[in-house]
XYZ file of N, CA and C in Angstrom:
258
model
N 0.867 -1.093 -0.045
C -0.022 -0.129 -0.037
C 0.878 1.288 0.038
N 0.767 2.118 -0.864
C 1.424 3.401 -1.020
C 0.868 4.531 -0.316
N 1.121 5.219 0.365
C 0.463 6.182 1.173
C 1.242 7.548 0.456
N 0.301 8.328 -0.085
C 0.666 9.485 -0.909
C 0.217 10.876 -0.035
N 1.252 11.450 0.417
C 1.049 12.759 1.184
C 1.234 13.813 0.357
N 0.195 14.591 0.011
C 0.097 15.724 -0.693
C 0.187 17.073 0.150
N 0.807 17.890 -0.077
C 1.150 19.029 0.692
C 0.805 20.337 0.155
N 1.005 21.356 0.619
C 0.568 22.695 0.305
C 1.490 23.156 -1.088
N 2.484 22.510 -1.038
C 3.352 22.880 -2.237
C 2.991 22.207 -3.532
N 2.509 20.966 -3.232
C 2.151 19.999 -4.341
C 0.669 20.572 -4.983
N 0.062 21.262 -4.161
C -1.328 22.031 -4.610
C -0.778 23.112 -5.400
N 0.139 23.844 -4.915
C 0.516 25.053 -5.710
C 0.972 24.700 -6.969
N 1.824 23.731 -7.083
C 2.335 23.304 -8.392
C 1.423 22.861 -9.240
N 0.185 22.206 -8.839
C -0.865 21.896 -9.676
C -1.674 23.076 -10.140
N -1.766 24.085 -9.048
C -2.544 25.240 -9.308
C -2.018 26.354 -10.462
N -0.672 26.355 -10.419
C 0.013 27.008 -11.455
C -0.279 27.201 -12.919
N -0.179 25.726 -13.424
C -0.711 25.559 -14.635
C -2.195 25.675 -14.944
N -2.779 25.170 -13.908
C -4.399 25.298 -13.931
C -4.685 26.897 -14.233
N -4.219 27.471 -13.256
C -4.317 29.114 -13.618
C -4.095 29.432 -14.777
N -2.980 29.298 -15.247
C -2.619 29.918 -16.535
C -3.520 29.323 -17.596
N -3.782 28.194 -17.683
C -4.704 27.679 -18.757
C -5.982 27.674 -18.510
N -6.659 27.613 -17.401
C -8.078 27.720 -17.047
C -8.690 29.293 -17.234
N -7.818 30.104 -16.367
C -8.216 31.452 -16.524
C -7.980 31.987 -17.894
N -7.058 31.787 -18.583
C -7.103 32.202 -19.926
C -7.940 31.738 -20.907
N -8.350 30.503 -20.718
C -9.287 29.760 -21.513
C -10.833 30.594 -21.119
N -11.072 30.661 -19.682
C -12.083 31.276 -19.515
C -12.425 32.539 -19.679
N -11.402 33.484 -19.739
C -11.467 34.939 -20.207
C -11.518 34.845 -21.690
N -11.028 34.194 -22.310
C -11.112 34.222 -23.914
C -12.485 33.797 -24.196
N -13.117 32.695 -23.578
C -14.505 32.174 -24.037
C -15.527 33.576 -23.565
N -15.121 34.257 -22.326
C -15.916 35.378 -21.984
C -15.782 36.480 -22.990
N -15.096 36.486 -23.744
C -14.971 37.583 -24.715
C -13.701 38.557 -24.732
N -12.680 38.315 -23.819
C -11.570 39.011 -23.932
C -10.502 38.520 -24.955
N -9.643 39.276 -25.382
C -8.806 39.012 -26.461
C -7.714 38.255 -25.716
N -7.105 37.562 -26.302
C -5.776 36.503 -25.826
C -4.734 37.406 -25.289
N -4.644 38.399 -25.779
C -3.520 39.298 -25.291
C -3.797 39.826 -24.105
N -5.082 40.102 -23.529
C -5.406 40.691 -22.269
C -5.524 39.284 -21.133
N -6.114 38.223 -21.747
C -6.389 36.872 -20.853
C -5.232 36.292 -20.369
N -3.999 36.382 -21.169
C -3.040 35.614 -20.809
C -2.010 36.334 -19.647
N -1.982 37.663 -19.711
C -1.283 38.438 -18.724
C -2.033 38.466 -17.444
N -3.294 38.449 -17.402
C -4.213 38.335 -16.220
C -4.036 36.984 -15.444
N -4.120 35.944 -16.390
C -3.937 34.648 -15.893
C -2.516 34.571 -15.458
N -1.393 34.901 -15.893
C -0.032 34.961 -15.421
C -0.059 35.808 -14.318
N -0.781 36.733 -13.880
C -0.722 37.552 -12.768
C -1.420 36.761 -11.494
N -2.336 36.092 -11.765
C -2.732 34.976 -10.909
C -1.755 34.016 -10.492
N -1.049 33.426 -11.393
C -0.154 32.458 -11.279
C 1.201 32.933 -10.447
N 1.406 34.255 -10.646
C 2.404 35.056 -10.081
C 2.097 35.269 -8.590
N 0.829 35.512 -8.497
C 0.392 35.621 -7.108
C 0.461 34.273 -6.182
N -0.039 33.291 -6.812
C 0.242 31.859 -6.434
C 1.439 31.729 -5.903
N 2.665 32.009 -6.763
C 3.954 31.667 -6.454
C 4.543 32.586 -5.429
N 4.038 33.664 -5.367
C 4.479 34.560 -4.294
C 4.032 34.140 -3.103
N 2.683 33.741 -2.961
C 2.236 33.286 -1.707
C 2.835 32.247 -1.063
N 3.329 31.078 -2.222
C 3.919 30.005 -1.729
C 5.576 30.444 -1.242
N 6.083 31.464 -1.869
C 7.536 31.884 -1.474
C 7.539 32.684 -0.173
N 6.576 33.629 -0.039
C 6.907 34.874 0.983
C 6.055 34.610 1.969
N 4.511 34.268 1.877
C 3.677 34.142 2.873
C 3.867 32.956 3.377
N 3.872 31.825 2.866
C 3.841 30.596 3.647
C 5.081 29.947 2.948
N 6.306 30.397 3.394
C 7.326 30.132 2.703
C 8.014 28.867 3.464
N 8.864 28.038 2.597
C 9.469 26.982 3.229
C 10.135 27.059 4.442
N 10.161 26.272 5.314
C 10.906 26.451 6.570
C 12.090 26.013 6.387
N 13.264 26.616 6.835
C 14.689 26.024 7.010
C 14.918 24.973 8.008
N 15.757 24.057 7.724
C 16.046 23.070 8.801
C 16.625 23.807 10.056
N 16.676 22.951 11.100
C 17.029 23.552 12.315
C 18.419 23.857 11.994
N 19.203 24.730 12.879
C 20.580 25.156 12.678
C 21.446 23.845 12.922
N 22.511 23.889 12.313
C 23.614 22.929 12.798
C 24.048 22.915 13.805
N 24.246 21.979 14.640
C 24.847 22.205 16.088
C 26.309 21.752 15.880
N 27.110 22.659 16.890
C 28.603 22.491 16.884
C 28.675 20.890 17.672
N 29.387 19.962 17.279
C 29.762 19.092 17.641
C 31.185 19.025 18.619
N 31.144 18.895 19.931
C 32.453 19.257 20.721
C 33.384 18.258 20.800
N 32.796 16.888 20.165
C 33.488 15.751 20.266
C 34.348 15.772 18.972
N 34.043 16.443 18.015
C 34.915 16.331 16.920
C 36.027 17.055 16.873
N 37.202 16.969 16.150
C 38.396 17.605 16.207
C 38.348 18.818 15.508
N 39.439 19.427 15.560
C 39.367 20.921 14.826
C 39.645 20.417 13.471
N 38.933 21.346 12.575
C 38.986 21.570 11.136
C 40.601 22.110 10.786
N 40.995 21.611 9.719
C 42.260 22.165 9.249
C 42.210 23.657 9.164
N 41.250 24.312 8.918
C 41.228 25.659 8.716
C 41.313 26.492 10.155
N 40.759 25.877 11.197
C 40.738 26.435 12.415
C 41.947 25.898 13.316
N 42.696 24.982 12.893
C 43.931 24.426 13.597
C 45.118 25.846 13.572
N 45.873 26.077 14.472
C 46.693 26.981 14.627
C 47.669 26.808 13.659
N 48.381 27.969 13.062
C 49.485 27.735 12.165
C 50.497 27.238 12.976
N 51.462 26.219 12.460
C 52.660 25.727 12.979
C 53.669 26.914 13.110
N 54.355 26.882 14.401
C 55.291 27.714 14.780
C 56.756 27.265 13.870
N 57.274 28.279 13.623
C 58.745 27.928 12.841
C 59.879 27.651 14.003
N 60.368 26.406 13.802
C 61.372 25.877 14.910
C 62.715 26.664 14.673
N 63.470 27.122 15.352
C 64.688 27.682 15.171
C 65.821 26.564 15.715
N 66.676 26.121 14.617
C 67.623 25.016 14.758
C 68.828 25.627 15.465
N 68.950 26.916 15.576
C 70.169 27.423 16.381
C 70.431 27.149 17.696
């Protein structure tokens, strides 16, 4: 049995082409010219994208924790001192 979990971004990805095609077709059938209907539908698709990015944006993962048990990185190691053989 396969469990399909659809989320907010899955719906947004489905609504963008649906808005472009559906709104363009509806406005064209309603009597608007294609050159007017396409930018209006693209505006709705842009609003959907903006909502997905800025209003309900993807959450960032929790910040990486510093592991105290790990050794120092090569960049963090102190530079070797010069030995004077005299």
